[in-house]
Amino acid sequence: MTPTAGRRDTDWWKSAVVYQIYPRSFADSDGDGFGDLGGIIERLDHLQALGVDVVWLSPIYRSPQADNGYDVSDYRDIDPMFGTLTDFDTLLAKVHELGMKLMMDLVVNHTSDEHPWFVESRSSREHPKRDWYIWRDAAGGAEPNNWGSFFGGSAWEWEPATGQYYLHLFDRKQPDLNWENPQVRKAVHDIMRWWLDRGVDGFRMDVINFIAKADGLPDTPAVPGQRFAIAFDGFAHGPRVHDYLAEMTREVFADRDGAFLTVGEMPGVTPAEARHYTDPARGEVNMVFQFEHVSVDHSPTNKFDYLGLDRLVLKNALYRWQEALAETGWNSLYWGNHDQPRVVSRFGDDDPDYWAASAKALGTVLHGMRGTPYVYQGEELAMTNYPFRIPQDHQDLEAVNYFQHVLELGGDEGAAQAGLAKISRDNARTPMQWDAGPNAGFTAGVPWLPVNPNYTWLNAAAQIEAPDSVFAHYRALIRLRHELPVLVDGDFTPLLAQDPQIWAYTRTTPHRRLLVIANCGRDPRVVDIGPEWTTADLLLANLPDTPTTSGSPRLQLAGWDARIYSADARK
Ligand code: NOJ
């Protein structure tokens, strides 16, 4: 929690590490089976021990919970399942007391259909709020265009009472707001100001690159065999999205003391677009969540069509982003979140012999890069995917709808089930594993989603004090980021770029150079690192008994061996 020396206050987030909490699965203080704010308060010592700087809370606003809170019905209240505004104020005060900051999830591409704005909007075609959402007449007796919803089927829902369709890129209970209407934009700015006045330190903006839809809402090119298709060309990076974000910065942040963290979640964003969004001179957002590296193992049109992992493609996806934002803009660095499966099961190796080493190796290669690292709850313990066996194990509406769709079409049930088990979002949403007691110490009641059975040995209590635990390794990575300006500011240069198994790169400032190197596979490897590293000091390793210097230009790396070496750049 010591900001890197000499850093300007305005870009404190460049040396920060963010921890994402998915509140319904973090810690339950009242025994109802759902995590809550009281539970987070009780567990803040865990975050303090880890050493993170910022806590990002997935949505805690009042919500019907159709999409676990990403469907907000009141932006100025806390959902009773999580607690009250008073609990929130207590949590915020404690987070600040511990020297951390708190970032809210801002879900304003859409609201819940139970939000009063939408209730009014749907009430009649003449209502002044009609234009707050995207209503269209039927086209030839059918949907206005062929856009598909991310959660299956059409992105349009017919409203018989007023004889029009409304747009919902996600569930039909998540109608899209019409950002072209200046009143909508002002209402969003007001919400943001309200939370900043309460003391929050930033916002993670849900699918914020979807807020500006293409003029005329044209059809998207059809996908063979599908009536509806995800229309990235129709809603991602639409005509005025940059204006809307720059306006938001002016209206919400410009006249405030202090500096805030803003990160835009942006499915489909390219490096060129990201440079625009994160160019400080444009005043839009500090950083974006890009999706390239978490899209490498599945079909672009069906995320449950698992294609297997090409490690070279994975590595080069992240390296490309390092290079693209080297001069302008800033990267966020993440392996997981509440929408992605567990990284150790996905890109690592969750066989017990490699589980810990592979989790530490993946942590090392990510945290060594340039950008702001994010840790998703449980990643610091190397929590794994859940052993889903039957489709009914899944609760997430995305998974449930998908399986239903496959059944309706008479598709391959076995393949669908395997894809869900590998990629489903519920993998990341099982309760946090605190200890080996009942329900992993998550709840005294019945957990809303089953606890992963491996909690008996994979839990926080078993790792916090253990010097060689995954937790200890993440703590060390976070400490290095705080202590070494080169990790924040240093140039990134890839080495062995064509080797699928070896991740290696240097980070350099005029004063210091680091070598981050990892063998991301089971087979041992000998790697030529060049004579300039033979006397460099070992800063961090993930396997026992790693020598303190390499002593040789040829490095012997065991399976999933990961190391960081440091040398004075002037020598
Ligand atoms: C992205 C969120 O991370 C995800 O959980 C949600 O379902 C969609 N946006 C819709 O809000």
mmCIF file of N, CA and C in Angstrom, residues 204-310:
data_model
loop_
_atom_site.group_PDB
_atom_site.id
_atom_site.type_symbol
_atom_site.label_atom_id
_atom_site.label_comp_id
_atom_site.label_asym_id
_atom_site.label_seq_id
_atom_site.Cartn_x
_atom_site.Cartn_y
_atom_site.Cartn_z
ATOM 1 N N ARG A 204 -15.774 1.143 -12.241
ATOM 2 C CA ARG A 204 -15.555 0.170 -13.314
ATOM 3 C C ARG A 204 -16.850 0.240 -14.136
ATOM 4 N N MET A 205 -16.726 0.566 -15.406
ATOM 5 C CA MET A 205 -17.918 0.865 -16.204
ATOM 6 C C MET A 205 -18.283 -0.320 -17.089
ATOM 7 N N ASP A 206 -19.408 -0.910 -16.772
ATOM 8 C CA ASP A 206 -19.881 -2.119 -17.449
ATOM 9 C C ASP A 206 -20.153 -1.842 -18.934
ATOM 10 N N VAL A 207 -19.640 -2.693 -19.807
ATOM 11 C CA VAL A 207 -19.824 -2.607 -21.273
ATOM 12 C C VAL A 207 -20.004 -1.168 -21.766
ATOM 13 N N ILE A 208 -19.091 -0.309 -21.356
ATOM 14 C CA ILE A 208 -19.288 1.115 -21.625
ATOM 15 C C ILE A 208 -19.026 1.455 -23.097
ATOM 16 N N ASN A 209 -18.390 0.559 -23.830
ATOM 17 C CA ASN A 209 -18.209 0.834 -25.268
ATOM 18 C C ASN A 209 -19.453 0.464 -26.082
ATOM 19 N N PHE A 210 -20.526 0.053 -25.388
ATOM 20 C CA PHE A 210 -21.764 -0.295 -26.109
ATOM 21 C C PHE A 210 -22.812 0.822 -26.044
ATOM 22 N N ILE A 211 -22.484 1.935 -25.388
ATOM 23 C CA ILE A 211 -23.551 2.902 -25.087
ATOM 24 C C ILE A 211 -24.037 3.676 -26.310
ATOM 25 N N ALA A 212 -23.222 3.758 -27.370
ATOM 26 C CA ALA A 212 -23.635 4.533 -28.549
ATOM 27 C C ALA A 212 -23.934 3.557 -29.691
ATOM 28 N N LYS A 213 -25.186 3.485 -30.072
ATOM 29 C CA LYS A 213 -25.557 2.529 -31.123
ATOM 30 C C LYS A 213 -25.424 3.182 -32.502
ATOM 31 N N ALA A 214 -25.180 2.346 -33.520
ATOM 32 C CA ALA A 214 -25.009 2.877 -34.881
ATOM 33 C C ALA A 214 -26.294 3.563 -35.349
ATOM 34 N N ASP A 215 -26.129 4.678 -36.038
ATOM 35 C CA ASP A 215 -27.302 5.399 -36.540
ATOM 36 C C ASP A 215 -28.152 4.478 -37.413
ATOM 37 N N GLY A 216 -29.449 4.481 -37.174
ATOM 38 C CA GLY A 216 -30.362 3.682 -37.998
ATOM 39 C C GLY A 216 -30.433 2.208 -37.593
ATOM 40 N N LEU A 217 -29.626 1.789 -36.630
ATOM 41 C CA LEU A 217 -29.634 0.402 -36.128
ATOM 42 C C LEU A 217 -29.708 -0.619 -37.274
ATOM 43 N N PRO A 218 -28.713 -0.604 -38.163
ATOM 44 C CA PRO A 218 -28.780 -1.497 -39.327
ATOM 45 C C PRO A 218 -28.566 -2.969 -38.947
ATOM 46 N N ASP A 219 -29.051 -3.871 -39.810
ATOM 47 C CA ASP A 219 -28.782 -5.303 -39.637
ATOM 48 C C ASP A 219 -27.277 -5.541 -39.585
ATOM 49 N N THR A 220 -26.893 -6.584 -38.867
ATOM 50 C CA THR A 220 -25.495 -7.004 -38.880
ATOM 51 C C THR A 220 -25.371 -8.181 -39.860
ATOM 52 N N PRO A 221 -24.172 -8.408 -40.443
ATOM 53 C CA PRO A 221 -24.047 -9.561 -41.345
ATOM 54 C C PRO A 221 -24.491 -10.853 -40.650
ATOM 55 N N ALA A 222 -25.269 -11.649 -41.363
ATOM 56 C CA ALA A 222 -25.835 -12.861 -40.749
ATOM 57 C C ALA A 222 -24.741 -13.894 -40.477
ATOM 58 N N VAL A 223 -24.925 -14.667 -39.409
ATOM 59 C CA VAL A 223 -24.051 -15.814 -39.138
ATOM 60 C C VAL A 223 -24.801 -17.040 -39.670
ATOM 61 N N PRO A 224 -24.134 -17.842 -40.535
ATOM 62 C CA PRO A 224 -24.841 -18.974 -41.139
ATOM 63 C C PRO A 224 -25.533 -19.842 -40.084
ATOM 64 N N GLY A 225 -26.770 -20.162 -40.354
ATOM 65 C CA GLY A 225 -27.520 -21.044 -39.456
ATOM 66 C C GLY A 225 -28.120 -20.343 -38.246
ATOM 67 N N GLN A 226 -27.912 -19.041 -38.140
ATOM 68 C CA GLN A 226 -28.474 -18.342 -36.971
ATOM 69 C C GLN A 226 -29.377 -17.195 -37.417
ATOM 70 N N ARG A 227 -30.532 -17.090 -36.787
ATOM 71 C CA ARG A 227 -31.452 -16.001 -37.140
ATOM 72 C C ARG A 227 -30.948 -14.660 -36.594
ATOM 73 N N PHE A 228 -30.335 -14.696 -35.427
ATOM 74 C CA PHE A 228 -29.839 -13.460 -34.810
ATOM 75 C C PHE A 228 -28.336 -13.570 -34.594
ATOM 76 N N ALA A 229 -27.649 -12.433 -34.650
ATOM 77 C CA ALA A 229 -26.194 -12.453 -34.462
ATOM 78 C C ALA A 229 -25.786 -11.287 -33.559
ATOM 79 N N ILE A 230 -24.690 -11.479 -32.830
ATOM 80 C CA ILE A 230 -24.193 -10.402 -31.957
ATOM 81 C C ILE A 230 -23.634 -9.307 -32.865
ATOM 82 N N ALA A 231 -24.213 -8.108 -32.756
ATOM 83 C CA ALA A 231 -23.953 -7.048 -33.746
ATOM 84 C C ALA A 231 -22.894 -6.067 -33.255
ATOM 85 N N PHE A 232 -21.663 -6.559 -33.074
ATOM 86 C CA PHE A 232 -20.621 -5.641 -32.592
ATOM 87 C C PHE A 232 -20.534 -4.397 -33.467
ATOM 88 N N ASP A 233 -20.724 -4.571 -34.779
ATOM 89 C CA ASP A 233 -20.630 -3.412 -35.680
ATOM 90 C C ASP A 233 -21.780 -2.429 -35.444
ATOM 91 N N GLY A 234 -22.803 -2.863 -34.749
ATOM 92 C CA GLY A 234 -23.956 -1.985 -34.536
ATOM 93 C C GLY A 234 -23.963 -1.277 -33.193
ATOM 94 N N PHE A 235 -23.180 -1.790 -32.234
ATOM 95 C CA PHE A 235 -23.251 -1.120 -30.924
ATOM 96 C C PHE A 235 -21.895 -0.902 -30.245
ATOM 97 N N ALA A 236 -20.815 -1.516 -30.766
ATOM 98 C CA ALA A 236 -19.519 -1.300 -30.109
ATOM 99 C C ALA A 236 -18.837 -0.090 -30.745
ATOM 100 N N HIS A 237 -18.334 0.806 -29.952
ATOM 101 C CA HIS A 237 -17.625 2.006 -30.429
ATOM 102 C C HIS A 237 -18.494 2.793 -31.412
ATOM 103 N N GLY A 238 -19.745 2.983 -31.036
ATOM 104 C CA GLY A 238 -20.679 3.698 -31.909
ATOM 105 C C GLY A 238 -20.280 5.146 -32.087
ATOM 106 N N PRO A 239 -21.032 5.859 -32.936
ATOM 107 C CA PRO A 239 -20.614 7.164 -33.440
ATOM 108 C C PRO A 239 -20.178 8.185 -32.381
ATOM 109 N N ARG A 240 -20.876 8.276 -31.261
ATOM 110 C CA ARG A 240 -20.546 9.369 -30.334
ATOM 111 C C ARG A 240 -19.969 8.869 -29.005
ATOM 112 N N VAL A 241 -19.486 7.635 -28.991
ATOM 113 C CA VAL A 241 -19.065 7.077 -27.704
ATOM 114 C C VAL A 241 -17.920 7.880 -27.069
ATOM 115 N N HIS A 242 -17.002 8.349 -27.901
ATOM 116 C CA HIS A 242 -15.882 9.117 -27.324
ATOM 117 C C HIS A 242 -16.376 10.446 -26.762
ATOM 118 N N ASP A 243 -17.332 11.061 -27.455
ATOM 119 C CA ASP A 243 -17.891 12.320 -26.931
ATOM 120 C C ASP A 243 -18.576 12.079 -25.592
ATOM 121 N N TYR A 244 -19.322 10.971 -25.513
ATOM 122 C CA TYR A 244 -20.053 10.710 -24.267
ATOM 123 C C TYR A 244 -19.090 10.521 -23.094
ATOM 124 N N LEU A 245 -17.987 9.827 -23.345
ATOM 125 C CA LEU A 245 -17.046 9.580 -22.242
ATOM 126 C C LEU A 245 -16.297 10.858 -21.868
ATOM 127 N N ALA A 246 -15.929 11.636 -22.856
ATOM 128 C CA ALA A 246 -15.233 12.893 -22.544
ATOM 129 C C ALA A 246 -16.184 13.837 -21.798
ATOM 130 N N GLU A 247 -17.444 13.841 -22.223
ATOM 131 C CA GLU A 247 -18.440 14.674 -21.528
ATOM 132 C C GLU A 247 -18.589 14.213 -20.072
ATOM 133 N N MET A 248 -18.609 12.904 -19.875
ATOM 134 C CA MET A 248 -18.732 12.354 -18.514
ATOM 135 C C MET A 248 -17.578 12.841 -17.639
ATOM 136 N N THR A 249 -16.371 12.781 -18.185
ATOM 137 C CA THR A 249 -15.212 13.227 -17.419
ATOM 138 C C THR A 249 -15.363 14.705 -17.040
ATOM 139 N N ARG A 250 -15.767 15.509 -18.009
ATOM 140 C CA ARG A 250 -15.919 16.945 -17.726
ATOM 141 C C ARG A 250 -16.986 17.182 -16.663
ATOM 142 N N GLU A 251 -18.130 16.529 -16.842
ATOM 143 C CA GLU A 251 -19.275 16.806 -15.973
ATOM 144 C C GLU A 251 -19.107 16.215 -14.570
ATOM 145 N N VAL A 252 -18.403 15.086 -14.476
ATOM 146 C CA VAL A 252 -18.386 14.364 -13.201
ATOM 147 C C VAL A 252 -17.097 14.607 -12.413
ATOM 148 N N PHE A 253 -15.982 14.622 -13.132
ATOM 149 C CA PHE A 253 -14.702 14.620 -12.410
ATOM 150 C C PHE A 253 -13.963 15.952 -12.445
ATOM 151 N N ALA A 254 -14.223 16.765 -13.492
ATOM 152 C CA ALA A 254 -13.321 17.891 -13.755
ATOM 153 C C ALA A 254 -13.179 18.841 -12.570
ATOM 154 N N ASP A 255 -14.283 19.125 -11.877
ATOM 155 C CA ASP A 255 -14.175 20.148 -10.828
ATOM 156 C C ASP A 255 -13.947 19.539 -9.447
ATOM 157 N N ARG A 256 -13.503 18.305 -9.399
ATOM 158 C CA ARG A 256 -13.287 17.654 -8.102
ATOM 159 C C ARG A 256 -11.824 17.611 -7.729
ATOM 160 N N ASP A 257 -11.550 17.762 -6.442
ATOM 161 C CA ASP A 257 -10.180 17.538 -5.984
ATOM 162 C C ASP A 257 -9.932 16.041 -6.000
ATOM 163 N N GLY A 258 -8.718 15.669 -6.179
ATOM 164 C CA GLY A 258 -8.383 14.243 -6.114
ATOM 165 C C GLY A 258 -8.400 13.624 -7.484
ATOM 166 N N ALA A 259 -7.995 12.402 -7.525
ATOM 167 C CA ALA A 259 -7.937 11.676 -8.796
ATOM 168 C C ALA A 259 -8.625 10.344 -8.598
ATOM 169 N N PHE A 260 -9.310 9.919 -9.623
ATOM 170 C CA PHE A 260 -10.168 8.747 -9.506
ATOM 171 C C PHE A 260 -9.735 7.696 -10.511
ATOM 172 N N LEU A 261 -10.132 6.476 -10.229
ATOM 173 C CA LEU A 261 -9.814 5.374 -11.138
ATOM 174 C C LEU A 261 -11.041 5.085 -11.995
ATOM 175 N N THR A 262 -10.870 5.123 -13.300
ATOM 176 C CA THR A 262 -11.960 4.744 -14.189
ATOM 177 C C THR A 262 -11.453 3.676 -15.139
ATOM 178 N N VAL A 263 -12.205 2.589 -15.203
ATOM 179 C CA VAL A 263 -11.827 1.505 -16.116
ATOM 180 C C VAL A 263 -13.082 1.098 -16.879
ATOM 181 N N GLY A 264 -12.982 1.120 -18.184
ATOM 182 C CA GLY A 264 -14.123 0.780 -19.023
ATOM 183 C C GLY A 264 -14.060 -0.664 -19.468
ATOM 184 N N GLU A 265 -15.083 -1.425 -19.136
ATOM 185 C CA GLU A 265 -15.149 -2.794 -19.673
ATOM 186 C C GLU A 265 -15.570 -2.696 -21.138
ATOM 187 N N MET A 266 -14.773 -3.264 -22.038
ATOM 188 C CA MET A 266 -15.012 -3.029 -23.462
ATOM 189 C C MET A 266 -14.851 -4.302 -24.302
ATOM 190 N N PRO A 267 -15.867 -5.149 -24.320
ATOM 191 C CA PRO A 267 -15.765 -6.338 -25.169
ATOM 192 C C PRO A 267 -15.526 -5.926 -26.626
ATOM 193 N N GLY A 268 -14.620 -6.624 -27.279
ATOM 194 C CA GLY A 268 -14.385 -6.359 -28.704
ATOM 195 C C GLY A 268 -13.479 -5.172 -28.988
ATOM 196 N N VAL A 269 -12.948 -4.520 -27.960
ATOM 197 C CA VAL A 269 -12.121 -3.330 -28.220
ATOM 198 C C VAL A 269 -10.796 -3.754 -28.868
ATOM 199 N N THR A 270 -10.359 -2.957 -29.833
ATOM 200 C CA THR A 270 -9.068 -3.220 -30.476
ATOM 201 C C THR A 270 -8.010 -2.335 -29.813
ATOM 202 N N PRO A 271 -6.727 -2.685 -30.007
ATOM 203 C CA PRO A 271 -5.688 -1.825 -29.425
ATOM 204 C C PRO A 271 -5.783 -0.387 -29.942
ATOM 205 N N ALA A 272 -6.117 -0.214 -31.218
ATOM 206 C CA ALA A 272 -6.186 1.150 -31.763
ATOM 207 C C ALA A 272 -7.290 1.953 -31.077
ATOM 208 N N GLU A 273 -8.443 1.311 -30.862
ATOM 209 C CA GLU A 273 -9.534 2.006 -30.167
ATOM 210 C C GLU A 273 -9.124 2.300 -28.721
ATOM 211 N N ALA A 274 -8.471 1.308 -28.095
ATOM 212 C CA ALA A 274 -8.099 1.463 -26.686
ATOM 213 C C ALA A 274 -7.142 2.635 -26.498
ATOM 214 N N ARG A 275 -6.302 2.862 -27.503
ATOM 215 C CA ARG A 275 -5.389 4.012 -27.401
ATOM 216 C C ARG A 275 -6.186 5.306 -27.318
ATOM 217 N N HIS A 276 -7.255 5.371 -28.080
ATOM 218 C CA HIS A 276 -8.106 6.560 -28.001
ATOM 219 C C HIS A 276 -8.775 6.673 -26.636
ATOM 220 N N TYR A 277 -9.380 5.574 -26.211
ATOM 221 C CA TYR A 277 -10.115 5.637 -24.938
ATOM 222 C C TYR A 277 -9.212 6.019 -23.776
ATOM 223 N N THR A 278 -7.933 5.591 -23.818
ATOM 224 C CA THR A 278 -7.089 5.778 -22.629
ATOM 225 C C THR A 278 -6.017 6.848 -22.810
ATOM 226 N N ASP A 279 -6.050 7.541 -23.920
ATOM 227 C CA ASP A 279 -5.110 8.649 -24.122
ATOM 228 C C ASP A 279 -5.449 9.755 -23.117
ATOM 229 N N PRO A 280 -4.537 10.055 -22.188
ATOM 230 C CA PRO A 280 -4.871 11.050 -21.157
ATOM 231 C C PRO A 280 -5.302 12.386 -21.757
ATOM 232 N N ALA A 281 -4.773 12.711 -22.909
ATOM 233 C CA ALA A 281 -5.102 14.004 -23.511
ATOM 234 C C ALA A 281 -6.583 14.079 -23.904
ATOM 235 N N ARG A 282 -7.225 12.944 -24.097
ATOM 236 C CA ARG A 282 -8.632 12.955 -24.508
ATOM 237 C C ARG A 282 -9.587 12.929 -23.320
ATOM 238 N N GLY A 283 -9.086 12.565 -22.129
ATOM 239 C CA GLY A 283 -9.929 12.606 -20.929
ATOM 240 C C GLY A 283 -11.137 11.692 -20.986
ATOM 241 N N GLU A 284 -10.944 10.429 -21.342
ATOM 242 C CA GLU A 284 -12.094 9.512 -21.382
ATOM 243 C C GLU A 284 -12.048 8.544 -20.195
ATOM 244 N N VAL A 285 -11.255 7.484 -20.265
ATOM 245 C CA VAL A 285 -11.089 6.606 -19.098
ATOM 246 C C VAL A 285 -9.599 6.336 -18.892
ATOM 247 N N ASN A 286 -9.239 5.908 -17.678
ATOM 248 C CA ASN A 286 -7.824 5.635 -17.399
ATOM 249 C C ASN A 286 -7.338 4.386 -18.118
ATOM 250 N N MET A 287 -8.213 3.379 -18.170
ATOM 251 C CA MET A 287 -7.806 2.099 -18.792
ATOM 252 C C MET A 287 -9.052 1.339 -19.191
ATOM 253 N N VAL A 288 -8.863 0.316 -20.021
ATOM 254 C CA VAL A 288 -10.007 -0.502 -20.448
ATOM 255 C C VAL A 288 -9.737 -1.965 -20.099
ATOM 256 N N PHE A 289 -10.793 -2.734 -19.997
ATOM 257 C CA PHE A 289 -10.667 -4.193 -19.987
ATOM 258 C C PHE A 289 -10.867 -4.672 -21.408
ATOM 259 N N GLN A 290 -9.775 -5.173 -22.004
ATOM 260 C CA GLN A 290 -9.914 -5.755 -23.337
ATOM 261 C C GLN A 290 -10.179 -7.261 -23.186
ATOM 262 N N PHE A 291 -10.594 -7.909 -24.263
ATOM 263 C CA PHE A 291 -11.033 -9.301 -24.164
ATOM 264 C C PHE A 291 -10.235 -10.273 -25.021
ATOM 265 N N GLU A 292 -9.181 -9.795 -25.692
ATOM 266 C CA GLU A 292 -8.524 -10.682 -26.662
ATOM 267 C C GLU A 292 -7.963 -11.938 -26.012
ATOM 268 N N HIS A 293 -7.261 -11.765 -24.890
ATOM 269 C CA HIS A 293 -6.610 -12.940 -24.295
ATOM 270 C C HIS A 293 -7.597 -13.895 -23.637
ATOM 271 N N VAL A 294 -8.793 -13.428 -23.326
ATOM 272 C CA VAL A 294 -9.770 -14.356 -22.741
ATOM 273 C C VAL A 294 -10.755 -14.864 -23.805
ATOM 274 N N SER A 295 -10.394 -14.652 -25.072
ATOM 275 C CA SER A 295 -11.235 -15.167 -26.159
ATOM 276 C C SER A 295 -10.481 -16.186 -26.999
ATOM 277 N N VAL A 296 -9.253 -16.526 -26.593
ATOM 278 C CA VAL A 296 -8.407 -17.332 -27.476
ATOM 279 C C VAL A 296 -8.820 -18.806 -27.553
ATOM 280 N N ASP A 297 -9.583 -19.272 -26.558
ATOM 281 C CA ASP A 297 -9.837 -20.716 -26.512
ATOM 282 C C ASP A 297 -11.261 -21.106 -26.879
ATOM 283 N N HIS A 298 -12.045 -20.158 -27.388
ATOM 284 C CA HIS A 298 -13.399 -20.539 -27.806
ATOM 285 C C HIS A 298 -13.771 -19.867 -29.108
ATOM 286 N N SER A 299 -14.828 -20.379 -29.710
ATOM 287 C CA SER A 299 -15.265 -19.844 -30.996
ATOM 288 C C SER A 299 -15.728 -18.381 -30.831
ATOM 289 N N PRO A 300 -15.446 -17.523 -31.823
ATOM 290 C CA PRO A 300 -15.863 -16.122 -31.686
ATOM 291 C C PRO A 300 -17.374 -15.949 -31.665
ATOM 292 N N THR A 301 -18.114 -16.894 -32.211
ATOM 293 C CA THR A 301 -19.572 -16.721 -32.240
ATOM 294 C C THR A 301 -20.282 -17.551 -31.169
ATOM 295 N N ASN A 302 -19.541 -18.379 -30.450
ATOM 296 C CA ASN A 302 -20.174 -19.193 -29.406
ATOM 297 C C ASN A 302 -19.143 -19.483 -28.328
ATOM 298 N N LYS A 303 -19.240 -18.768 -27.198
ATOM 299 C CA LYS A 303 -18.183 -18.904 -26.187
ATOM 300 C C LYS A 303 -18.168 -20.279 -25.541
ATOM 301 N N PHE A 304 -19.258 -21.043 -25.678
ATOM 302 C CA PHE A 304 -19.278 -22.385 -25.082
ATOM 303 C C PHE A 304 -18.773 -23.455 -26.052
ATOM 304 N N ASP A 305 -18.357 -22.993 -27.232
ATOM 305 C CA ASP A 305 -17.720 -23.918 -28.171
ATOM 306 C C ASP A 305 -16.215 -23.851 -27.875
ATOM 307 N N TYR A 306 -15.763 -24.723 -26.977
ATOM 308 C CA TYR A 306 -14.371 -24.681 -26.502
ATOM 309 C C TYR A 306 -13.446 -25.297 -27.541
ATOM 310 N N LEU A 307 -12.428 -24.552 -27.939
ATOM 311 C CA LEU A 307 -11.569 -24.999 -29.039
ATOM 312 C C LEU A 307 -10.210 -25.507 -28.569
ATOM 313 N N GLY A 308 -9.911 -25.384 -27.297
ATOM 314 C CA GLY A 308 -8.581 -25.769 -26.806
ATOM 315 C C GLY A 308 -7.674 -24.543 -26.764
ATOM 316 N N LEU A 309 -6.564 -24.688 -26.050
ATOM 317 C CA LEU A 309 -5.693 -23.535 -25.820
ATOM 318 C C LEU A 309 -4.440 -23.607 -26.669
ATOM 319 N N ASP A 310 -4.175 -22.552 -27.427
ATOM 320 C CA ASP A 310 -2.900 -22.385 -28.122
ATOM 321 C C ASP A 310 -2.110 -21.361 -27.303
#
